[in-house]
Amino acid sequence: DAKTTQPPSMDCAEGRAANLPCNHSTISGNEYVYWYRQIHSQGPQYIIHGLKNNETNEMASLIITEDRKSSTLILPHATLRDTAVYYCIVSGGGGNKLTFGTGTQLKVEL
Amino acid sequence: NAGVTQTPKFQVLKTGQSMTLQCAQDMNHNSMYWYRQDPGMGLRLIYYSASEGTTDKGEVPNGYNVSRLNKREFSLRLESAAPSQTSVYFCASREFLAFYEQYFGPGTRLTVT
């Protein structure tokens, strides 16, 4: 599976959009991009996934560049409850082998 | 629905002791997973069971055994615990067709002294 690179930490003001970048320059054609988050040592929570096209759901938007070498997770109106570690994962193993790196610690502040 | 449940929540073992971590899901999911998370690290896959009756090794299987008891339950056994196995253990499950979304339990915090 492709390796991902994320900044170790980011801050965001409450109510503003949080844009979390992820680099996955070695991604291959059949690999998906997944985003999960982990709030304060709880079990991780799925957010969104995509292959080529941009995706949006009730939690977030996922923007994947045309060459698929990087992506951005967007939380449109961050709240204090969005403070968490966000993991960008690239995997083609049919969803069985997700490799969680160290992620980005997002801190949402007043 | 309770989702994914794990027992116990906390456990302290002495080196060489054995124990079994229990995991159950009530979502009728086919696939189940065991991960460990060391302090300041991401999760690493220990074993998984793609469907009832099958198990496969993940990234860090050494020192562990698993049993897929039935569709609901997937247990993780430490035969001879070592301090290096001090970690938080998470169980997860997934619906077969929804390959992208794993549901995680609350974790078991294990300390081996």
Coordinates of N, CA and C in Angstrom, one line a residue:
Chain A
D1 N 0.8 -1.2 0.0 CA 0.0 0.0 0.0 C 0.9 1.2 0.0
A2 N 0.3 2.3 -0.6 CA 1.1 3.6 -0.7 C 1.3 4.2 0.6
K3 N 2.4 4.9 0.8 CA 2.7 5.6 2.0 C 2.1 7.0 2.0
T4 N 1.7 7.5 3.1 CA 1.1 8.8 3.2 C 1.9 9.7 4.1
T5 N 1.9 11.0 3.8 CA 2.5 12.0 4.6 C 1.5 13.1 5.0
Q6 N 1.5 13.3 6.3 CA 0.5 14.3 6.8 C 1.3 15.2 7.8
P7 N 0.9 16.5 7.9 CA 1.5 17.3 8.9 C 1.2 16.8 10.3
P8 N 2.1 16.9 11.3 CA 1.8 16.3 12.6 C 0.7 17.0 13.3
S9 N 0.5 18.3 13.1 CA -0.5 19.1 13.8 C -1.0 20.3 13.1
M10 N -2.2 20.7 13.4 CA -2.8 21.9 12.8 C -3.8 22.5 13.8
D11 N -4.0 23.8 13.7 CA -5.0 24.5 14.5 C -6.0 25.1 13.6
C12 N -7.2 25.2 14.1 CA -8.3 25.8 13.3 C -9.2 26.5 14.3
A13 N -9.7 27.7 13.9 CA -10.7 28.4 14.7 C -12.1 27.8 14.5
E14 N -12.8 27.8 15.6 CA -14.2 27.2 15.5 C -15.0 28.0 14.5
G15 N -15.8 27.3 13.7 CA -16.6 27.9 12.7 C -15.9 28.1 11.4
R16 N -14.6 28.0 11.4 CA -13.9 28.1 10.1 C -13.7 26.7 9.5
A17 N -13.4 26.7 8.2 CA -13.1 25.4 7.5 C -11.7 24.9 7.9
A18 N -11.7 23.6 8.2 CA -10.4 23.0 8.4 C -10.0 22.2 7.2
N19 N -8.8 22.5 6.7 CA -8.3 21.8 5.5 C -7.1 21.0 5.8
L20 N -7.3 19.7 5.8 CA -6.2 18.8 6.2 C -5.6 18.1 5.0
P21 N -4.3 18.4 4.7 CA -3.6 17.8 3.5 C -3.0 16.5 3.8
C22 N -2.9 15.7 2.7 CA -2.3 14.4 2.7 C -1.5 14.2 1.4
N23 N -0.3 13.8 1.5 CA 0.5 13.5 0.3 C 0.6 12.0 0.1
H24 N 0.3 11.5 -1.1 CA 0.4 10.0 -1.3 C 0.9 9.9 -2.7
S25 N 2.1 10.3 -3.0 CA 2.7 10.4 -4.3 C 2.9 9.1 -5.0
T26 N 3.0 8.0 -4.2 CA 3.2 6.6 -4.8 C 1.9 5.8 -4.9
I27 N 0.8 6.5 -4.9 CA -0.5 5.8 -5.0 C -0.6 5.1 -6.3
S28 N -1.2 3.9 -6.3 CA -1.4 3.2 -7.6 C -2.9 3.2 -8.0
G29 N -3.1 2.8 -9.2 CA -4.4 3.1 -9.8 C -5.6 2.5 -9.1
N30 N -5.4 1.4 -8.4 CA -6.6 0.7 -7.8 C -6.7 1.0 -6.3
E31 N -5.9 1.9 -5.8 CA -5.9 2.3 -4.4 C -6.8 3.4 -4.1
Y32 N -7.6 3.3 -3.0 CA -8.5 4.3 -2.5 C -7.8 5.1 -1.5
V33 N -8.3 6.3 -1.3 CA -7.9 7.2 -0.2 C -9.1 7.2 0.8
Y34 N -8.7 6.9 2.1 CA -9.7 6.8 3.2 C -9.2 7.9 4.2
W35 N -10.2 8.4 4.9 CA -10.0 9.3 6.0 C -10.7 8.7 7.2
Y36 N -10.0 8.6 8.3 CA -10.6 8.3 9.6 C -10.2 9.3 10.6
R37 N -10.9 9.4 11.7 CA -10.4 10.2 12.8 C -10.5 9.5 14.2
Q38 N -9.7 9.9 15.1 CA -9.7 9.3 16.4 C -9.8 10.4 17.5
I39 N -10.9 10.4 18.2 CA -11.1 11.4 19.2 C -10.7 10.9 20.6
H40 N -9.7 11.5 21.1 CA -9.2 11.2 22.5 C -9.2 9.8 22.8
S41 N -8.4 9.0 22.1 CA -8.2 7.6 22.5 C -9.4 6.7 22.3
Q42 N -10.4 7.2 21.7 CA -11.6 6.3 21.4 C -11.2 5.5 20.1
G43 N -12.0 4.5 19.8 CA -11.8 3.8 18.5 C -11.9 4.8 17.3
P44 N -11.1 4.6 16.3 CA -11.2 5.5 15.1 C -12.6 5.4 14.5
Q45 N -12.9 6.5 13.8 CA -14.3 6.6 13.2 C -14.1 7.0 11.7
Y46 N -14.7 6.2 10.8 CA -14.7 6.5 9.4 C -15.3 7.9 9.1
I47 N -14.6 8.6 8.1 CA -15.2 9.9 7.7 C -15.6 9.8 6.2
I48 N -14.7 9.5 5.3 CA -15.0 9.5 3.9 C -13.9 8.8 3.2
H49 N -14.2 8.4 1.9 CA -13.3 7.8 1.1 C -13.5 8.2 -0.4
G50 N -12.5 8.0 -1.2 CA -12.6 8.3 -2.6 C -11.5 7.6 -3.5
L51 N -11.8 7.5 -4.8 CA -10.8 6.9 -5.7 C -10.2 8.0 -6.6
K52 N -11.1 8.7 -7.4 CA -10.6 9.7 -8.3 C -11.3 11.0 -8.1
N53 N -12.7 10.9 -8.0 CA -13.5 12.1 -7.9 C -13.6 12.7 -6.5
N54 N -13.9 13.9 -6.5 CA -14.2 14.6 -5.2 C -15.4 14.0 -4.6
E55 N -15.4 13.9 -3.3 CA -16.6 13.3 -2.6 C -17.0 14.2 -1.5
T56 N -18.3 14.1 -1.2 CA -18.8 14.9 0.0 C -19.9 14.1 0.7
N57 N -19.9 14.1 2.0 CA -20.9 13.5 2.8 C -21.3 14.5 3.9
E58 N -22.1 14.0 4.8 CA -22.6 14.9 5.9 C -21.5 15.4 6.8
M59 N -20.3 14.7 6.8 CA -19.3 15.0 7.7 C -18.2 15.9 7.1
A60 N -17.9 15.7 5.8 CA -16.7 16.3 5.2 C -16.7 16.2 3.7
S61 N -15.8 16.9 3.1 CA -15.5 16.8 1.7 C -14.1 16.3 1.5
L62 N -13.9 15.5 0.4 CA -12.6 15.0 0.1 C -12.3 15.5 -1.3
I63 N -11.1 16.2 -1.4 CA -10.7 16.7 -2.7 C -9.4 15.9 -3.1
I64 N -9.5 15.3 -4.2 CA -8.3 14.5 -4.7 C -7.8 15.2 -5.9
T65 N -6.5 15.4 -6.0 CA -5.9 16.1 -7.2 C -6.0 15.2 -8.4
E66 N -5.9 15.8 -9.5 CA -6.1 15.0 -10.8 C -5.1 13.9 -11.0
D67 N -3.9 14.1 -10.5 CA -2.9 13.1 -10.6 C -2.9 12.1 -9.5
R68 N -3.8 12.3 -8.5 CA -4.1 11.5 -7.4 C -2.9 11.4 -6.4
K69 N -2.0 12.3 -6.5 CA -0.8 12.2 -5.6 C -1.0 12.9 -4.3
S70 N -2.1 13.6 -4.2 CA -2.4 14.3 -2.9 C -3.9 14.5 -2.8
S71 N -4.3 14.7 -1.5 CA -5.7 15.0 -1.3 C -5.9 15.9 -0.1
T72 N -7.1 16.5 0.1 CA -7.4 17.4 1.2 C -8.7 17.0 1.7
L73 N -8.7 16.8 3.0 CA -10.0 16.6 3.7 C -10.5 18.0 4.2
I74 N -11.7 18.3 4.0 CA -12.3 19.6 4.4 C -13.4 19.4 5.3
L75 N -13.3 20.0 6.5 CA -14.4 20.0 7.5 C -14.9 21.5 7.3
P76 N -16.1 21.7 6.8 CA -16.5 23.0 6.4 C -16.7 24.0 7.5
H77 N -17.2 23.5 8.6 CA -17.4 24.4 9.8 C -17.0 23.7 11.0
A78 N -15.7 23.8 11.3 CA -15.1 23.0 12.4 C -15.7 23.4 13.8
T79 N -16.0 22.5 14.6 CA -16.4 22.7 16.0 C -15.4 22.1 17.0
L80 N -15.5 22.4 18.2 CA -14.6 21.9 19.2 C -14.6 20.4 19.2
R81 N -15.8 19.8 18.9 CA -15.9 18.3 18.9 C -15.1 17.7 17.8
D82 N -14.6 18.5 16.8 CA -13.8 18.0 15.7 C -12.3 17.9 16.1
T83 N -12.0 18.3 17.3 CA -10.6 18.1 17.8 C -10.3 16.6 17.9
A84 N -9.3 16.2 17.1 CA -9.0 14.7 17.0 C -7.8 14.5 16.2
V85 N -7.3 13.3 16.1 CA -6.3 12.9 15.2 C -6.9 12.4 13.9
Y86 N -6.5 12.9 12.8 CA -7.1 12.6 11.5 C -6.1 11.8 10.7
Y87 N -6.5 10.6 10.3 CA -5.6 9.7 9.6 C -6.0 9.6 8.1
C88 N -5.1 9.8 7.2 CA -5.2 9.6 5.8 C -4.6 8.2 5.5
I89 N -5.4 7.4 4.8 CA -4.9 6.0 4.5 C -5.1 5.7 3.1
V90 N -4.2 5.1 2.5 CA -4.3 4.7 1.1 C -4.2 3.2 1.1
S91 N -5.1 2.5 0.4 CA -5.2 1.1 0.4 C -5.9 0.5 -0.7
G92 N -5.4 -0.6 -1.3 CA -6.1 -1.3 -2.3 C -6.5 -2.7 -1.9
G93 N -6.4 -3.0 -0.7 CA -6.5 -4.4 -0.2 C -8.0 -4.8 0.0
G94 N -8.9 -4.2 -0.7 CA -10.3 -4.5 -0.5 C -10.8 -4.1 0.9
G95 N -10.1 -3.2 1.5 CA -10.6 -2.7 2.8 C -10.2 -3.5 4.0
N96 N -9.4 -4.6 3.8 CA -8.9 -5.4 4.9 C -7.7 -4.9 5.5
K97 N -6.8 -4.3 4.8 CA -5.5 -3.9 5.4 C -5.3 -2.4 5.3
L98 N -5.9 -1.8 6.4 CA -5.7 -0.3 6.5 C -4.5 -0.1 7.4
T99 N -3.6 0.8 6.9 CA -2.4 1.1 7.6 C -2.6 2.5 8.1
F100 N -2.6 2.7 9.4 CA -2.8 4.0 10.1 C -1.4 4.5 10.4
G101 N -1.1 5.6 9.8 CA 0.2 6.3 10.2 C 0.0 7.0 11.5
T102 N 0.7 8.1 11.7 CA 0.6 8.9 13.0 C -0.4 10.0 12.8
G103 N -0.9 10.3 11.6 CA -2.0 11.3 11.4 C -1.7 12.7 11.7
T104 N -2.7 13.5 11.6 CA -2.6 15.0 12.0 C -3.5 15.3 13.2
Q105 N -2.9 15.8 14.2 CA -3.6 16.3 15.4 C -4.2 17.6 15.1
L106 N -5.6 17.6 14.9 CA -6.3 18.9 14.6 C -6.8 19.4 16.0
K107 N -6.5 20.6 16.3 CA -7.0 21.3 17.5 C -7.9 22.4 17.0
V108 N -9.2 22.4 17.4 CA -10.1 23.4 17.1 C -10.3 24.3 18.3
E109 N -10.1 25.6 18.1 CA -10.1 26.5 19.3 C -11.1 27.6 19.1
L110 N -11.5 28.1 20.2 CA -12.5 29.2 20.2 C -11.9 30.5 19.6
Chain B
N1 N -28.7 -1.0 18.8 CA -27.5 -1.8 18.6 C -26.3 -1.3 19.4
A2 N -25.6 -2.3 20.0 CA -24.4 -1.9 20.8 C -23.2 -1.7 19.9
G3 N -23.2 -2.2 18.7 CA -22.1 -2.0 17.8 C -21.0 -3.0 18.1
V4 N -19.8 -2.5 18.3 CA -18.7 -3.4 18.6 C -18.3 -3.3 20.1
T5 N -18.4 -4.4 20.8 CA -18.1 -4.3 22.2 C -16.8 -5.1 22.5
Q6 N -16.0 -4.7 23.5 CA -14.8 -5.3 23.8 C -14.7 -5.5 25.3
T7 N -14.2 -6.7 25.7 CA -14.0 -6.9 27.2 C -12.7 -7.6 27.3
P8 N -11.9 -7.3 28.4 CA -12.3 -6.2 29.4 C -11.9 -4.9 28.9
K9 N -12.2 -3.8 29.6 CA -11.8 -2.5 29.2 C -10.3 -2.2 29.7
F10 N -9.9 -2.7 30.8 CA -8.6 -2.6 31.3 C -8.1 -3.9 31.8
Q11 N -6.8 -4.2 31.7 CA -6.2 -5.4 32.2 C -4.7 -5.2 32.5
V12 N -4.3 -5.7 33.7 CA -2.8 -5.7 34.0 C -2.4 -7.2 34.1
L13 N -1.4 -7.5 33.4 CA -0.8 -8.9 33.4 C 0.6 -8.8 33.9
K14 N 1.1 -10.0 34.4 CA 2.5 -10.1 34.6 C 3.1 -10.8 33.4
T15 N 4.4 -10.6 33.2 CA 5.1 -11.2 32.1 C 4.9 -12.8 32.2
G16 N 4.6 -13.4 31.1 CA 4.4 -14.8 31.0 C 2.9 -15.3 31.2
Q17 N 2.1 -14.4 31.8 CA 0.7 -14.8 31.9 C 0.0 -14.8 30.6
S18 N -1.1 -15.5 30.5 CA -1.9 -15.5 29.3 C -3.3 -14.9 29.5
M19 N -3.9 -14.4 28.4 CA -5.2 -13.9 28.5 C -5.9 -13.8 27.1
T20 N -7.2 -13.7 27.1 CA -7.9 -13.6 25.9 C -8.7 -12.3 25.9
L21 N -8.6 -11.5 24.9 CA -9.4 -10.4 24.7 C -10.6 -10.7 23.8
Q22 N -11.8 -10.3 24.3 CA -13.0 -10.7 23.6 C -13.6 -9.5 22.8
C23 N -14.1 -9.8 21.7 CA -14.8 -8.8 20.8 C -16.0 -9.4 20.2
A24 N -17.1 -8.6 20.2 CA -18.4 -9.1 19.6 C -19.0 -7.9 18.9
Q25 N -19.7 -8.2 17.8 CA -20.4 -7.2 17.1 C -21.8 -7.7 16.8
D26 N -22.8 -6.8 16.8 CA -24.2 -7.1 16.6 C -24.7 -6.5 15.3
M27 N -23.8 -6.2 14.3 CA -24.3 -5.6 13.1 C -24.3 -6.6 11.9
N28 N -24.1 -7.9 12.2 CA -24.1 -8.9 11.2 C -23.0 -8.7 10.1
H29 N -21.9 -8.2 10.6 CA -20.8 -7.9 9.7 C -20.0 -9.2 9.4
N30 N -19.5 -9.3 8.2 CA -18.7 -10.5 7.8 C -17.2 -10.4 8.3
S31 N -16.6 -9.3 8.2 CA -15.2 -9.1 8.5 C -14.9 -8.5 9.9
M32 N -13.9 -9.0 10.5 CA -13.5 -8.5 11.8 C -12.0 -8.4 11.9
Y33 N -11.5 -7.5 12.8 CA -10.1 -7.1 12.8 C -9.7 -6.9 14.3
W34 N -8.4 -7.1 14.5 CA -7.7 -6.7 15.7 C -6.5 -5.8 15.4
Y35 N -6.5 -4.7 16.1 CA -5.4 -3.7 15.9 C -4.8 -3.5 17.3
R36 N -3.5 -3.0 17.3 CA -2.9 -2.5 18.5 C -2.4 -1.1 18.3
Q37 N -2.5 -0.3 19.3 CA -2.0 1.1 19.2 C -1.1 1.4 20.4
D38 N 0.1 1.7 20.1 CA 1.1 2.0 21.1 C 1.1 3.6 21.3
P39 N 1.6 4.0 22.4 CA 1.5 5.5 22.7 C 2.1 6.3 21.6
G40 N 1.4 7.3 21.1 CA 1.8 8.2 20.1 C 1.9 7.7 18.7
M41 N 1.4 6.5 18.5 CA 1.5 5.8 17.2 C 0.1 5.6 16.6
G42 N 0.1 5.3 15.3 CA -1.1 4.9 14.7 C -1.4 3.4 15.0
L43 N -2.5 2.9 14.5 CA -3.0 1.6 14.7 C -2.2 0.6 13.8
R44 N -1.9 -0.5 14.3 CA -1.3 -1.6 13.4 C -2.1 -2.8 13.5
L45 N -2.3 -3.4 12.3 CA -3.2 -4.6 12.2 C -2.5 -5.8 12.7
I46 N -3.1 -6.6 13.6 CA -2.5 -7.8 14.1 C -3.0 -9.0 13.3
Y47 N -4.3 -9.2 13.3 CA -5.0 -10.3 12.6 C -6.3 -9.8 12.1
Y48 N -6.8 -10.4 11.0 CA -8.2 -10.1 10.6 C -8.9 -11.4 10.2
S49 N -10.2 -11.3 10.1 CA -11.0 -12.4 9.6 C -11.9 -11.9 8.6
A50 N -11.7 -12.2 7.3 CA -12.5 -11.6 6.3 C -13.9 -12.2 6.3
S51 N -14.0 -13.4 6.7 CA -15.4 -14.0 6.9 C -15.3 -15.1 7.9
E52 N -16.4 -15.6 8.3 CA -16.5 -16.6 9.4 C -15.7 -17.8 8.8
G53 N -14.8 -18.4 9.7 CA -14.1 -19.5 9.3 C -12.7 -19.3 8.7
T54 N -12.4 -18.0 8.5 CA -11.1 -17.6 8.0 C -10.4 -16.6 8.9
T55 N -9.1 -16.7 9.0 CA -8.3 -15.7 9.7 C -7.0 -15.5 8.9
D56 N -6.5 -14.3 8.9 CA -5.2 -14.0 8.2 C -4.4 -13.1 9.1
K57 N -3.0 -13.2 8.9 CA -2.1 -12.3 9.6 C -2.1 -10.9 9.1
G58 N -1.9 -10.0 10.0 CA -1.7 -8.6 9.6 C -0.3 -8.2 9.6
E59 N 0.0 -7.0 10.1 CA 1.3 -6.4 10.1 C 2.1 -7.0 11.2
V60 N 1.5 -7.2 12.4 CA 2.3 -7.5 13.6 C 1.6 -8.7 14.3
P61 N 1.6 -9.9 13.7 CA 0.9 -11.1 14.3 C 1.7 -11.9 15.4
N62 N 3.0 -11.6 15.5 CA 3.8 -12.5 16.4 C 3.4 -12.3 17.8
G63 N 3.3 -13.4 18.5 CA 2.9 -13.4 19.9 C 1.4 -13.4 20.2
Y64 N 0.6 -13.5 19.1 CA -0.8 -13.5 19.2 C -1.5 -14.7 18.5
N65 N -2.6 -15.1 18.9 CA -3.4 -16.0 18.2 C -4.9 -15.5 18.2
V66 N -5.6 -15.9 17.2 CA -7.0 -15.4 17.1 C -7.9 -16.6 16.9
S67 N -9.2 -16.4 17.2 CA -10.3 -17.4 16.9 C -11.5 -16.6 16.5
R68 N -12.0 -17.0 15.3 CA -13.3 -16.5 14.9 C -14.3 -17.5 15.4
L69 N -14.9 -17.2 16.5 CA -15.8 -18.2 17.2 C -17.1 -18.4 16.4
N70 N -17.6 -17.4 15.9 CA -18.8 -17.4 15.1 C -18.9 -16.1 14.3
K71 N -20.0 -15.8 13.7 CA -20.0 -14.5 12.9 C -19.9 -13.3 13.8
R72 N -20.4 -13.4 15.0 CA -20.4 -12.3 15.9 C -19.1 -12.0 16.7
E73 N -18.3 -13.1 17.0 CA -17.3 -13.0 17.9 C -15.9 -13.3 17.3
F74 N -14.9 -12.5 17.8 CA -13.5 -12.7 17.3 C -12.6 -12.4 18.5
S75 N -11.9 -13.4 18.9 CA -11.1 -13.2 20.1 C -9.6 -13.2 19.8
L76 N -8.9 -12.5 20.7 CA -7.4 -12.4 20.5 C -6.8 -12.9 21.8
R77 N -5.8 -13.8 21.6 CA -5.2 -14.5 22.7 C -3.7 -14.2 22.8
L78 N -3.3 -13.8 24.0 CA -1.8 -13.7 24.3 C -1.4 -14.9 25.1
E79 N -0.6 -15.8 24.6 CA -0.3 -17.0 25.2 C 0.7 -16.8 26.4
S80 N 1.7 -15.9 26.1 CA 2.7 -15.6 27.1 C 3.1 -14.1 27.0
A81 N 2.4 -13.3 27.8 CA 2.5 -11.9 27.6 C 3.9 -11.3 27.9
A82 N 4.2 -10.3 27.1 CA 5.5 -9.7 27.3 C 5.3 -8.2 27.4
P83 N 6.2 -7.5 28.1 CA 6.1 -6.0 28.3 C 5.9 -5.3 26.9
S84 N 6.4 -5.8 25.8 CA 6.3 -5.2 24.5 C 4.9 -5.3 24.0
Q85 N 4.0 -6.0 24.6 CA 2.6 -6.1 24.2 C 1.7 -5.2 25.0
T86 N 2.3 -4.3 25.9 CA 1.6 -3.3 26.5 C 1.1 -2.3 25.4
S87 N -0.2 -2.1 25.4 CA -0.8 -1.4 24.3 C -2.3 -1.2 24.5
V88 N -2.9 -0.5 23.6 CA -4.4 -0.4 23.5 C -4.8 -1.3 22.4
Y89 N -5.7 -2.2 22.6 CA -6.1 -3.1 21.6 C -7.5 -2.7 21.1
F90 N -7.7 -2.6 19.8 CA -9.0 -2.2 19.2 C -9.5 -3.4 18.3
C91 N -10.7 -3.7 18.5 CA -11.4 -4.6 17.6 C -12.3 -3.8 16.6
A92 N -12.4 -4.3 15.4 CA -13.3 -3.6 14.4 C -14.0 -4.6 13.6
S93 N -15.1 -4.2 12.9 CA -15.8 -5.0 12.0 C -16.2 -4.2 10.8
R94 N -16.6 -5.0 9.8 CA -16.9 -4.3 8.5 C -18.0 -5.2 7.8
E95 N -18.9 -4.5 7.1 CA -19.8 -5.2 6.2 C -19.1 -5.5 4.9
F96 N -19.4 -6.6 4.4 CA -18.7 -7.1 3.2 C -18.7 -6.2 2.1
L97 N -19.8 -5.6 1.7 CA -19.9 -4.7 0.5 C -19.4 -3.3 0.9
A98 N -19.5 -2.9 2.1 CA -19.0 -1.5 2.5 C -17.5 -1.6 2.9
F99 N -16.7 -1.9 1.9 CA -15.3 -2.2 2.1 C -14.5 -1.0 2.8
Y100 N -15.1 0.2 2.7 CA -14.4 1.4 3.1 C -14.6 1.7 4.6
E101 N -15.6 1.1 5.2 CA -15.9 1.6 6.6 C -15.8 0.5 7.6
Q102 N -14.8 0.6 8.5 CA -14.7 -0.3 9.6 C -15.2 0.4 10.8
Y103 N -16.0 -0.4 11.7 CA -16.5 0.1 12.9 C -15.7 -0.4 14.0
F104 N -15.2 0.6 14.9 CA -14.3 0.2 15.9 C -15.0 0.1 17.3
G105 N -14.4 -0.8 18.1 CA -14.9 -0.8 19.5 C -14.1 0.2 20.4
P106 N -14.4 0.2 21.7 CA -13.8 1.3 22.5 C -12.4 1.0 23.0
G107 N -11.9 -0.2 22.8 CA -10.5 -0.6 23.1 C -10.4 -1.3 24.4
T108 N -9.3 -2.0 24.5 CA -8.9 -2.7 25.8 C -7.5 -2.1 26.1
R109 N -7.3 -1.6 27.3 CA -6.0 -1.0 27.7 C -5.3 -2.1 28.5
L110 N -4.2 -2.6 27.9 CA -3.5 -3.7 28.5 C -2.1 -3.3 28.9
T111 N -1.7 -3.6 30.2 CA -0.4 -3.3 30.7 C 0.2 -4.6 31.1
V112 N 1.4 -4.9 30.6 CA 2.2 -6.1 31.0 C 3.4 -5.7 31.8
T113 N 3.5 -6.1 33.0 CA 4.6 -5.7 33.9 C 5.7 -6.8 34.0

